[in-house]
Coordinates of N, CA and C in Angstrom, one line a residue:
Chain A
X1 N 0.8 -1.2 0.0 CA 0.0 0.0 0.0 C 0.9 1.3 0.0
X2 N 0.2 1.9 0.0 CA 0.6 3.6 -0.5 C 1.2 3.9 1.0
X3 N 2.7 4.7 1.4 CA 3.1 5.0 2.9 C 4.0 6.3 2.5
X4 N 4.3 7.3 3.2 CA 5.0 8.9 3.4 C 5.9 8.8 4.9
X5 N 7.1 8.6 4.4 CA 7.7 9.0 5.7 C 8.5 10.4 5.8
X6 N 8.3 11.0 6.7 CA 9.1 12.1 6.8 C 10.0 12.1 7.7
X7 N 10.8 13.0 8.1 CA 12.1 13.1 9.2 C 11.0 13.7 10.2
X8 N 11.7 13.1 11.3 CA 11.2 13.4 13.1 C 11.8 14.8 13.5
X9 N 10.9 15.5 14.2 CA 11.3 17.0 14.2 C 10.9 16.8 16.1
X10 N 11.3 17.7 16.6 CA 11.1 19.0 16.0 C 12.7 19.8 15.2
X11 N 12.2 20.3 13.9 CA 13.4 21.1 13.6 C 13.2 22.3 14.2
X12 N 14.7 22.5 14.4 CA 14.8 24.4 15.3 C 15.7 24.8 13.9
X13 N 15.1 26.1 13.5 CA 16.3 27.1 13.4 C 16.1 28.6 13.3
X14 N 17.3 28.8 13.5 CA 16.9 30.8 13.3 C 16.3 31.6 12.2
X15 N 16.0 32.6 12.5 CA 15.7 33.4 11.4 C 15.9 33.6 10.1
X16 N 15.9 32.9 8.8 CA 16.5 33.3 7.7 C 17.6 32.5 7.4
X17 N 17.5 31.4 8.3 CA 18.1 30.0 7.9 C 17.2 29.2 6.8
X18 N 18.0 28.3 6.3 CA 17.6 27.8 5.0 C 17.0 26.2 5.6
X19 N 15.8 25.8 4.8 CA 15.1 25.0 5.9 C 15.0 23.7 4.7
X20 N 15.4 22.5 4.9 CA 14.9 21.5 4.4 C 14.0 20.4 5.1
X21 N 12.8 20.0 4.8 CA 12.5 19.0 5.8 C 12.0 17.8 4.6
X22 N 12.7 16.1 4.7 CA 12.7 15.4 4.1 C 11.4 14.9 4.1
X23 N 11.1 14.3 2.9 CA 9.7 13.2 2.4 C 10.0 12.7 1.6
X24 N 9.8 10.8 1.9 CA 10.0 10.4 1.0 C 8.6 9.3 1.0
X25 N 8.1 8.6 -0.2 CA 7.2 8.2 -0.5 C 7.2 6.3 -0.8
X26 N 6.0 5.9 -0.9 CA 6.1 4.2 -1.4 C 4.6 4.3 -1.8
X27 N 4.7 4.1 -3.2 CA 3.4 4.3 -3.6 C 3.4 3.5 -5.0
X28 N 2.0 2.9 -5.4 CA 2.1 2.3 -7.1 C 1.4 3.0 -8.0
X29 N 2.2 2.8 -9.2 CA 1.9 4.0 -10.0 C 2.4 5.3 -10.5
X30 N 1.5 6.2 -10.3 CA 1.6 7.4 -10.4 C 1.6 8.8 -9.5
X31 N 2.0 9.1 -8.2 CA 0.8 9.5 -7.3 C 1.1 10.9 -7.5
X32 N 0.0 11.5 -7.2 CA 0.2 13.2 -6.8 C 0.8 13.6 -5.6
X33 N 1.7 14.3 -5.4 CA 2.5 14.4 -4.1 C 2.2 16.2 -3.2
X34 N 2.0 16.2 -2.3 CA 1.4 17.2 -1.3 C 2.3 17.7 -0.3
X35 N 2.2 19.0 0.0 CA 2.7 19.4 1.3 C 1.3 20.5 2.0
X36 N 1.5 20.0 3.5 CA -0.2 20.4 4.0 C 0.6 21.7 5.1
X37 N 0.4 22.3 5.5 CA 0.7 23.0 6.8 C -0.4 23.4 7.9
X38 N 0.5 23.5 9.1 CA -1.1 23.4 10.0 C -0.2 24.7 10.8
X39 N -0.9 25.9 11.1 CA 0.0 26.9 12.0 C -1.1 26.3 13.4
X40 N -0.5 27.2 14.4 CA -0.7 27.4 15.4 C -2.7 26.7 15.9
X41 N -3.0 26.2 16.2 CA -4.6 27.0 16.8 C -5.6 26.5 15.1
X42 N -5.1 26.0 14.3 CA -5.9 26.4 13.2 C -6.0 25.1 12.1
X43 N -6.5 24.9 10.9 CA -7.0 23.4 10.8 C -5.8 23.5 9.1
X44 N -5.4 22.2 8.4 CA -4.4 21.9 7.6 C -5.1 22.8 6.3
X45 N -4.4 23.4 5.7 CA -4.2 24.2 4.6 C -3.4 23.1 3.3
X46 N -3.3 23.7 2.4 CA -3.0 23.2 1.1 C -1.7 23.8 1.2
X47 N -0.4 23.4 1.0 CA 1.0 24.3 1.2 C 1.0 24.3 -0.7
X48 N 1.6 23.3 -1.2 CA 1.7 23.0 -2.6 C 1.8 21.7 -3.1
X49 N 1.7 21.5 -4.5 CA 1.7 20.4 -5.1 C 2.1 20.1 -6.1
X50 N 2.6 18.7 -6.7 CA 3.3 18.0 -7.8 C 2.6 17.3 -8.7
X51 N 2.1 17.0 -9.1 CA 1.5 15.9 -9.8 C 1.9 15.0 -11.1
X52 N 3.3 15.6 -11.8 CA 3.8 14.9 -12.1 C 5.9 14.4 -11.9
X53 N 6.2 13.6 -12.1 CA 7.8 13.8 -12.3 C 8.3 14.8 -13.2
X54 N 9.5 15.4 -12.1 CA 10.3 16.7 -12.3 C 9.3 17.7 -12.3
X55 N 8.2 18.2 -11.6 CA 6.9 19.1 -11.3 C 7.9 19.5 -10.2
X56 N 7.5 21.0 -10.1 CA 8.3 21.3 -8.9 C 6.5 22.1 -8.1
X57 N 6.4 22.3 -7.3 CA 5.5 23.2 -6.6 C 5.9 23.9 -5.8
X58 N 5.6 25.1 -5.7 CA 6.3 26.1 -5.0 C 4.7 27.1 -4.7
X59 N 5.3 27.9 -3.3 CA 4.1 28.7 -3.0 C 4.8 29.6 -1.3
X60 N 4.7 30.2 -1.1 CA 5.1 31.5 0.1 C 6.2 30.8 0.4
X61 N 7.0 31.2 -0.6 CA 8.7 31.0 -1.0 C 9.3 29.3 -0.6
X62 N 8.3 28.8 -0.9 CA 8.6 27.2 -0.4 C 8.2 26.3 -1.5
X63 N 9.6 25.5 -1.7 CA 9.4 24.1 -2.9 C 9.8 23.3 -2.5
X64 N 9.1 21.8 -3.2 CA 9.0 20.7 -3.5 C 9.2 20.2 -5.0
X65 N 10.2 19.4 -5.1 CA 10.3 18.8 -6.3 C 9.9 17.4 -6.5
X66 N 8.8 17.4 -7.5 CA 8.9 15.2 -7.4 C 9.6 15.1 -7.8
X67 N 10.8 14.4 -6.9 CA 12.0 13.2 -7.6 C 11.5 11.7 -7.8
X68 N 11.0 11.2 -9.0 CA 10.5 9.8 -9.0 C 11.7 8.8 -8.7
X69 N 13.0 9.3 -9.4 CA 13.8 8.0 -9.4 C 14.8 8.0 -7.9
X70 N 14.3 9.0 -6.8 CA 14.7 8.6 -5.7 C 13.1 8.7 -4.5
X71 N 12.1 8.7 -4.9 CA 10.7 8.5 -4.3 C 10.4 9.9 -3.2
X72 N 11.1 10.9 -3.7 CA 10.9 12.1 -2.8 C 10.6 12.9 -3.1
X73 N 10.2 13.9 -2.1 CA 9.5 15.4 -2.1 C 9.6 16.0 -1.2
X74 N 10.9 16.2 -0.9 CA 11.6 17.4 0.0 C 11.3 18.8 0.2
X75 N 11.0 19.3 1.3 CA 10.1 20.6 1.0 C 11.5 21.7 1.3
X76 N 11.8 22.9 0.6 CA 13.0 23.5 1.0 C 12.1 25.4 1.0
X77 N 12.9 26.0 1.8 CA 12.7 26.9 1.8 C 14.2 27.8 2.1
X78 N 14.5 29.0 0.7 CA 15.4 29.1 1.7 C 15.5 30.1 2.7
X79 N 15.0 30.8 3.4 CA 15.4 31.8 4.5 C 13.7 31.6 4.8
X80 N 13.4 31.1 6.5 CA 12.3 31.0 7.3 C 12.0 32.3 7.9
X81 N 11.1 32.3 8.0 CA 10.7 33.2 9.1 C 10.3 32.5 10.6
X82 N 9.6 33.3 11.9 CA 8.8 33.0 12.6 C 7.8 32.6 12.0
X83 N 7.0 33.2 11.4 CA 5.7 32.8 11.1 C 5.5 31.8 10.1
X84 N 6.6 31.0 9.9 CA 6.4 29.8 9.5 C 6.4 28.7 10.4
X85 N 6.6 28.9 11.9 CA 6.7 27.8 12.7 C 5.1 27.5 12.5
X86 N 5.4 26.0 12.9 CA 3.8 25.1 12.3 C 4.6 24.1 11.8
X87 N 3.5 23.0 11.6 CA 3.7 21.4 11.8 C 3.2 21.3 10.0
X88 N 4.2 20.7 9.2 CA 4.3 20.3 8.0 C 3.9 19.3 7.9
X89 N 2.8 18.4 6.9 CA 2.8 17.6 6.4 C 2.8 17.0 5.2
X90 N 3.7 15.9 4.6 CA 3.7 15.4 3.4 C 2.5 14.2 3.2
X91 N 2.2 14.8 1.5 CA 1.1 13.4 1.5 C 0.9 13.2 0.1
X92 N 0.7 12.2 -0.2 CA 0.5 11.5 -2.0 C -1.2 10.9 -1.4
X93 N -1.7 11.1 -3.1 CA -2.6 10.6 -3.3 C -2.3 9.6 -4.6
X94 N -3.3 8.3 -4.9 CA -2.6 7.9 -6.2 C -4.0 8.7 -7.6
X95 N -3.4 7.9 -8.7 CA -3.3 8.8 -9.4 C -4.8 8.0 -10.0
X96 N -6.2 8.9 -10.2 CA -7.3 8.0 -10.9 C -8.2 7.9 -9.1
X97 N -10.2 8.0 -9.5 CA -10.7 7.8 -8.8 C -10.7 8.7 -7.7
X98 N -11.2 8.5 -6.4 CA -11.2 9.3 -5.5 C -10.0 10.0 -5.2
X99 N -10.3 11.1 -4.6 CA -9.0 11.6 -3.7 C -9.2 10.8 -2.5
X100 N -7.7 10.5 -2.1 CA -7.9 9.3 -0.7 C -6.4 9.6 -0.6
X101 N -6.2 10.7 0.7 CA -4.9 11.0 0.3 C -4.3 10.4 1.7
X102 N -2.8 10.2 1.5 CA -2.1 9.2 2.5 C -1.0 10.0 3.3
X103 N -1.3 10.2 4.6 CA -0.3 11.7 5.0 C 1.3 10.7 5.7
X104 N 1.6 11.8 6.0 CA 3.1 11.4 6.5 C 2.6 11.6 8.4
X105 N 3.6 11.7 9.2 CA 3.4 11.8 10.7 C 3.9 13.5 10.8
X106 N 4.1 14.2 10.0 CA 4.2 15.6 10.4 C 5.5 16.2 10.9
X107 N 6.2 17.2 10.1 CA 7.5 17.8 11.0 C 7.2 18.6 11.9
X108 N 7.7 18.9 12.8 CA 6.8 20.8 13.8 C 8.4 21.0 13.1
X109 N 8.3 22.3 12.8 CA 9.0 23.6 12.9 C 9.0 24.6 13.7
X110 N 10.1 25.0 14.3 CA 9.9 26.3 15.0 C 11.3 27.1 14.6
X111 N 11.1 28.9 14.2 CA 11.8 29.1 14.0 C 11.8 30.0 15.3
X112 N 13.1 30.5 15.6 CA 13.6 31.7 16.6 C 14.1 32.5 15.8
X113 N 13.5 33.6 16.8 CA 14.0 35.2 16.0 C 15.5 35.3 16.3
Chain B
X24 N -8.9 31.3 8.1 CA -10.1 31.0 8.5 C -10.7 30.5 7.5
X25 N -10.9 29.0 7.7 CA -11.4 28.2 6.7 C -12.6 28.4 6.2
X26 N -13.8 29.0 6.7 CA -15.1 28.8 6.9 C -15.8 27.2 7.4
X27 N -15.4 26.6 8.0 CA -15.2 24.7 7.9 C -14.9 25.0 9.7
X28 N -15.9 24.4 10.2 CA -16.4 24.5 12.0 C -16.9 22.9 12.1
X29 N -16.4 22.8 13.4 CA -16.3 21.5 13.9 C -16.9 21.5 15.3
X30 N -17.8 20.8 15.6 CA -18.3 20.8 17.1 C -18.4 19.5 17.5
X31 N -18.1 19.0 19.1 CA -17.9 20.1 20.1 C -16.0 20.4 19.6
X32 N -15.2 20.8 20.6 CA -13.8 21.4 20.3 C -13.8 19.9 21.1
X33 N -13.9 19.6 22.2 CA -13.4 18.2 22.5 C -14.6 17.7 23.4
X34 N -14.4 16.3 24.0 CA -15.6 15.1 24.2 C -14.6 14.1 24.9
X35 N -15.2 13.7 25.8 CA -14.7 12.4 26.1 C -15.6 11.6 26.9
X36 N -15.5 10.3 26.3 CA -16.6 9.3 26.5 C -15.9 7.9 27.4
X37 N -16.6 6.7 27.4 CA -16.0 5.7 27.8 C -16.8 4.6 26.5
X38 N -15.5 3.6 27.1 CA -15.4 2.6 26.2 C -16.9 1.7 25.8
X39 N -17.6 1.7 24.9 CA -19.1 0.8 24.1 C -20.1 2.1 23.6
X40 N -19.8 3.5 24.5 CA -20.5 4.2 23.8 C -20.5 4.9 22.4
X41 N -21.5 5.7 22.3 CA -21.7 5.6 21.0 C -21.4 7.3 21.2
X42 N -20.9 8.3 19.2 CA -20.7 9.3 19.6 C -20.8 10.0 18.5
X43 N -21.6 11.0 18.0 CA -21.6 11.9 17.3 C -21.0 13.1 17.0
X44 N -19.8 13.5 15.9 CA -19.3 14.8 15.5 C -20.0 14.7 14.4
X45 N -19.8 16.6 14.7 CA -20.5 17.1 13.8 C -19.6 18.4 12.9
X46 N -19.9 18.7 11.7 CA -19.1 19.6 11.0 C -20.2 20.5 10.2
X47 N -19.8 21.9 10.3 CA -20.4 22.6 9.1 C -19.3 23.8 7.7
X48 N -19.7 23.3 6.8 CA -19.2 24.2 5.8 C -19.5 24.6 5.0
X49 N -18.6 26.2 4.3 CA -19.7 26.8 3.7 C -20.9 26.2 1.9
X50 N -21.6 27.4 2.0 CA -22.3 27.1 0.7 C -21.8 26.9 -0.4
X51 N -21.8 25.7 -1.0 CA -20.8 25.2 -2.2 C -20.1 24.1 -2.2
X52 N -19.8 23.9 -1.0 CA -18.9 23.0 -0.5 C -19.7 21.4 -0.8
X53 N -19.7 20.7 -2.0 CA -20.2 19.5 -2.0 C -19.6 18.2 -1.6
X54 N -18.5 18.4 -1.2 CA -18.0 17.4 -0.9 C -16.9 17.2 0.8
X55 N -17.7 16.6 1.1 CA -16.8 16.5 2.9 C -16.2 14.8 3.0
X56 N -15.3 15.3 3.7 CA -13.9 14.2 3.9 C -14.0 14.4 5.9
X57 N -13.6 12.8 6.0 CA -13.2 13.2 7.7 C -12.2 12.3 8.0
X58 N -11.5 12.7 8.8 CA -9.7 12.0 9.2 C -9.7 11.8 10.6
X59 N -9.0 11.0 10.6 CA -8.7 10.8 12.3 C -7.3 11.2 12.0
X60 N -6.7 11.7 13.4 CA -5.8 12.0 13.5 C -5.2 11.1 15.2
X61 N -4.3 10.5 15.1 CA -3.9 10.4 16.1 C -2.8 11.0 16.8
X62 N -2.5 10.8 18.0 CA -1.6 11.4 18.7 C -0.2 11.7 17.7
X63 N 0.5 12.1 17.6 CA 1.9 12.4 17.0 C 1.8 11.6 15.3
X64 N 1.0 11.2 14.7 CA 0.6 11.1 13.8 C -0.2 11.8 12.5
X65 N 0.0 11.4 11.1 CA -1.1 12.2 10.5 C -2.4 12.0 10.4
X66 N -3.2 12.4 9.8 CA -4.3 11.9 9.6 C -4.9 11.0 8.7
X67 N -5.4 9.9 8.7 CA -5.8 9.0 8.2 C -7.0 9.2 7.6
X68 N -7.4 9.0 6.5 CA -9.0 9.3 6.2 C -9.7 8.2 6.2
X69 N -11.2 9.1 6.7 CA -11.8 7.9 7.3 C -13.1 7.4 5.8
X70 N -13.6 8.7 5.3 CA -14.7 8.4 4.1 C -14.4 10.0 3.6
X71 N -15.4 9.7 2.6 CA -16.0 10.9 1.6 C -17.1 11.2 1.2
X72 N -17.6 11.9 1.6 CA -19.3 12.0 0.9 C -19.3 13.1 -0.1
X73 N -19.9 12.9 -1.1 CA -20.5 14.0 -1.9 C -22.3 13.8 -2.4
X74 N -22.5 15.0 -2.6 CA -24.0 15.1 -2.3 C -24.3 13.8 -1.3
X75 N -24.7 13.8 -0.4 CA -24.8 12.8 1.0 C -24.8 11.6 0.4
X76 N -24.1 11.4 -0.5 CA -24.0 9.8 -0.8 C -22.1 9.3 -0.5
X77 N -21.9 8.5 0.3 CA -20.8 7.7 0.2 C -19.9 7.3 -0.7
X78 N -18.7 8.2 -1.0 CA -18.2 7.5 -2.4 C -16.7 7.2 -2.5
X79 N -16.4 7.4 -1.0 CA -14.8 6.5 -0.7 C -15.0 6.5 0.9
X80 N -13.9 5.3 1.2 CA -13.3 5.1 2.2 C -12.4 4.6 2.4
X81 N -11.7 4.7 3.8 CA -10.8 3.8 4.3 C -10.7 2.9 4.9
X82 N -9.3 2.9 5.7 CA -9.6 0.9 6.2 C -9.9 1.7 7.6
X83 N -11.4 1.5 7.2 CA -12.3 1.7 8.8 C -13.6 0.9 9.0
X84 N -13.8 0.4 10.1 CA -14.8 -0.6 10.1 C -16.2 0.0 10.2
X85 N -17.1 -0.7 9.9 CA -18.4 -0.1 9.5 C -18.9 0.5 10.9
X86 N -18.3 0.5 12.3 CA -18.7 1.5 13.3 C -18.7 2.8 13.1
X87 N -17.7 3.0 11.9 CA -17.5 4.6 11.5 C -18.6 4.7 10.6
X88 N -19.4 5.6 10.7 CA -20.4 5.8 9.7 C -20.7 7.5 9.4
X89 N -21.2 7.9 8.4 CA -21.2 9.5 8.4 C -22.5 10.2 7.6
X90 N -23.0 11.1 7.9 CA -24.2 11.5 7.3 C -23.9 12.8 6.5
X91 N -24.2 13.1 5.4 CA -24.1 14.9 5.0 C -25.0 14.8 5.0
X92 N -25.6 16.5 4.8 CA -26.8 17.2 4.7 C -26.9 18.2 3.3
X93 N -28.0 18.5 3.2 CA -27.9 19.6 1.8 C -27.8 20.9 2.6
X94 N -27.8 21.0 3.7 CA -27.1 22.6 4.1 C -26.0 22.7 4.2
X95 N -24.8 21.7 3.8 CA -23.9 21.4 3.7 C -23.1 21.3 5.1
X96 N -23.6 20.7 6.0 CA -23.2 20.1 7.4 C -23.4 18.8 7.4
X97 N -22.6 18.0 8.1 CA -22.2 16.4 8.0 C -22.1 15.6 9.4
X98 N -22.1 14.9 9.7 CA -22.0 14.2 10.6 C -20.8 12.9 10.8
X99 N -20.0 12.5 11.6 CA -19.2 11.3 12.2 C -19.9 10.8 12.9
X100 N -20.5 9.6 12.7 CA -20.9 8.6 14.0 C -19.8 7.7 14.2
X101 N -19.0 6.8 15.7 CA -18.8 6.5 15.9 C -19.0 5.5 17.0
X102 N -20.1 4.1 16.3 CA -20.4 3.3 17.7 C -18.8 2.3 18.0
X103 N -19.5 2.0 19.4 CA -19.1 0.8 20.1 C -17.5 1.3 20.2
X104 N -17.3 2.7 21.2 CA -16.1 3.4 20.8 C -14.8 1.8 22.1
X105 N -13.9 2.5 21.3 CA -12.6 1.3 21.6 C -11.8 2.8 22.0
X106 N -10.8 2.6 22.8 CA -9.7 3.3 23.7 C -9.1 3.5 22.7
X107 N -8.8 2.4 21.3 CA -8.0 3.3 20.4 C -8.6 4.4 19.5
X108 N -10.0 4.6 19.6 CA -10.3 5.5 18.9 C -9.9 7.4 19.9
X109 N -9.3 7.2 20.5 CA -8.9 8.5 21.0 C -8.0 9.3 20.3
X110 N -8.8 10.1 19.5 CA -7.6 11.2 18.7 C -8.5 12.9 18.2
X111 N -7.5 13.3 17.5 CA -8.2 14.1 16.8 C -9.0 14.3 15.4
X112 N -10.8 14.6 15.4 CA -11.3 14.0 14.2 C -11.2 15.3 13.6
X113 N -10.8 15.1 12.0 CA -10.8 16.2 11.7 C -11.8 16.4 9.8
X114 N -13.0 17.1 10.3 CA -13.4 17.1 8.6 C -13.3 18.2 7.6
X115 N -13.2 18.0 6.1 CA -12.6 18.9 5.3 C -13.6 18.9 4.3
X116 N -13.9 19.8 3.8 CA -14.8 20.1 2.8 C -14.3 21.3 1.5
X117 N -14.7 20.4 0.1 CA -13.9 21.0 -0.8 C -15.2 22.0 -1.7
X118 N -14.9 23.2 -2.2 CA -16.0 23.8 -2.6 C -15.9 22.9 -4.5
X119 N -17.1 22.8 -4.7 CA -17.7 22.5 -6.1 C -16.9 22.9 -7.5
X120 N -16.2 22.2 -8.3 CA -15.2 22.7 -9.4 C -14.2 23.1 -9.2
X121 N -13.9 22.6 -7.8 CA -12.1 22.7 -7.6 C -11.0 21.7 -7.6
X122 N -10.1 21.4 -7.9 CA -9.4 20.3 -7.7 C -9.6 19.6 -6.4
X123 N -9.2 18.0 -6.4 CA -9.7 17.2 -5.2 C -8.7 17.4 -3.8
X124 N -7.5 18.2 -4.4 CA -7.0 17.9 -3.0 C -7.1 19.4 -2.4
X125 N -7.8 20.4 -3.3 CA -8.1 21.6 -2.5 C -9.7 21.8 -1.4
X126 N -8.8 21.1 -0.3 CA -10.0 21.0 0.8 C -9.3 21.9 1.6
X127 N -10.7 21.9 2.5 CA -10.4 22.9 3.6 C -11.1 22.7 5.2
X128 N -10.1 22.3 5.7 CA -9.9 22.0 7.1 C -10.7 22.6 8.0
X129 N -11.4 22.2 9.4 CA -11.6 22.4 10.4 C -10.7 22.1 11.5
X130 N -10.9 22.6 12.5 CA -9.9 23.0 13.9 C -10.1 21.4 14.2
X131 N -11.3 20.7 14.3 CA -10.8 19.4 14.9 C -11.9 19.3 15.9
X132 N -12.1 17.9 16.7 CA -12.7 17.5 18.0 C -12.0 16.1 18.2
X133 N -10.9 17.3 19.3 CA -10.6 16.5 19.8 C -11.4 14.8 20.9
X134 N -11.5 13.6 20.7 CA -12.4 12.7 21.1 C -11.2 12.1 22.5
X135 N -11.7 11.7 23.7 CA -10.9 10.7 24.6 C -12.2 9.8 24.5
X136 N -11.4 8.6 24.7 CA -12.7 7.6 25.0 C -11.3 6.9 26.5
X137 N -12.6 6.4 27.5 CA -11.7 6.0 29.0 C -12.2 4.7 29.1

């Protein structure tokens, strides 16, 4: 079956540091690949998306590239702010029929000023 | 602010009872999804309804059951609760002619079962 692992956080870093947080995927097919964000107090938003190989998605200075021939979708940003602390999550759906999407266990981020 | 409200904020019941969440979202919204989320985990989805009919699920057993409505509020039933159903439920509703994975989240209810 369809599974999203991501790296165990919490990641710390300062201000205007350059942020990578890993995802990598096991899925058959084809799948559309996701990044979700949840801030503070408030419910999972749409971050950005891939839907095919070498797609990159990008959105409030943050990208993901599908890499198929190493099963990833690494989210990078480079210079964080505070107000990007909040809990990331990676997720594929496969490709055809419902959306029935398959999430990862979530990074937290926290940046310091 | 999603427009996408979740009641109650949290509940806790004990183990064989039976338990109702409920969700509302805005007008347009034909289609509602609901997830469990567990502790330090993501969220798993539980079903999908569009126009109040049933048209995916997950690996969840027929205790989980869910109703929509045409005022576009939905319901989570959960009988014969088990101690592992303690997490956070969380349902999403996508407005009418948008792509499927542009849904939009509620704050959650939080469930304990003891």
């Amino acid at each position: 079956g369809n599974s999203v692992t991501q790296m165990e956080g919490p990641v710390t870093l300062s201000e205007e540091a350059f942020l990578t947080i890993n995802c990598t995927y096991t899925a058959t097919g084809y799948p559309s690949l996701f990044w979700y964000v949840q801030y503070p107090g408030e419910g999972l938003q749409l971050l950005l998306k891939a839907t095919k190989a070498d797609d990159k998605g990008s959105n409030k200075g943050f990208e993901a590239t599908y890499r198929k021939e190493t099963t990833s979708f690494h989210l990078e940003k480079g210079s964080v702010q505070v107000s990007d602390s909040a809990v990331y999550f990676c997720a594929l759906s496969s490709s055809g029929g419902s959306y029935i999407p398959t999430f990862g266990r979530g990074t937290s981020l926290i940046v310091h000023p | 602010e999603t427009g996408v409200t979740q009641s109650p904020t949290h509940l806790i019941k004990t183990r064989g009872q039976q338990v109702t969440l409920r969700c509302s979202s805005q007008s347009g919204h034909n289609t509602v999804s609901w997830y469990q989320q567990a502790l330090g985990q993501g969220p798993q989805f539980i079903f999908q309804y569009y126009r109040e009919e049933e048209n995916g699920r997950g690996n969840f057993p027929p205790r989980f059951s869910g109703l929509q409505f045409p005022n576009y509020s939905s319901e989570l039933n959960v009988n014969a609760l088990e101690l592992d159903d303690s997490a956070l439920y969380l349902c999403a509703s996508r407005p009418t002619g948008t792509t499927q994975e542009t849904q939009y989240f509620g704050p959650g209810t939080r469930l304990l079962v003891l």
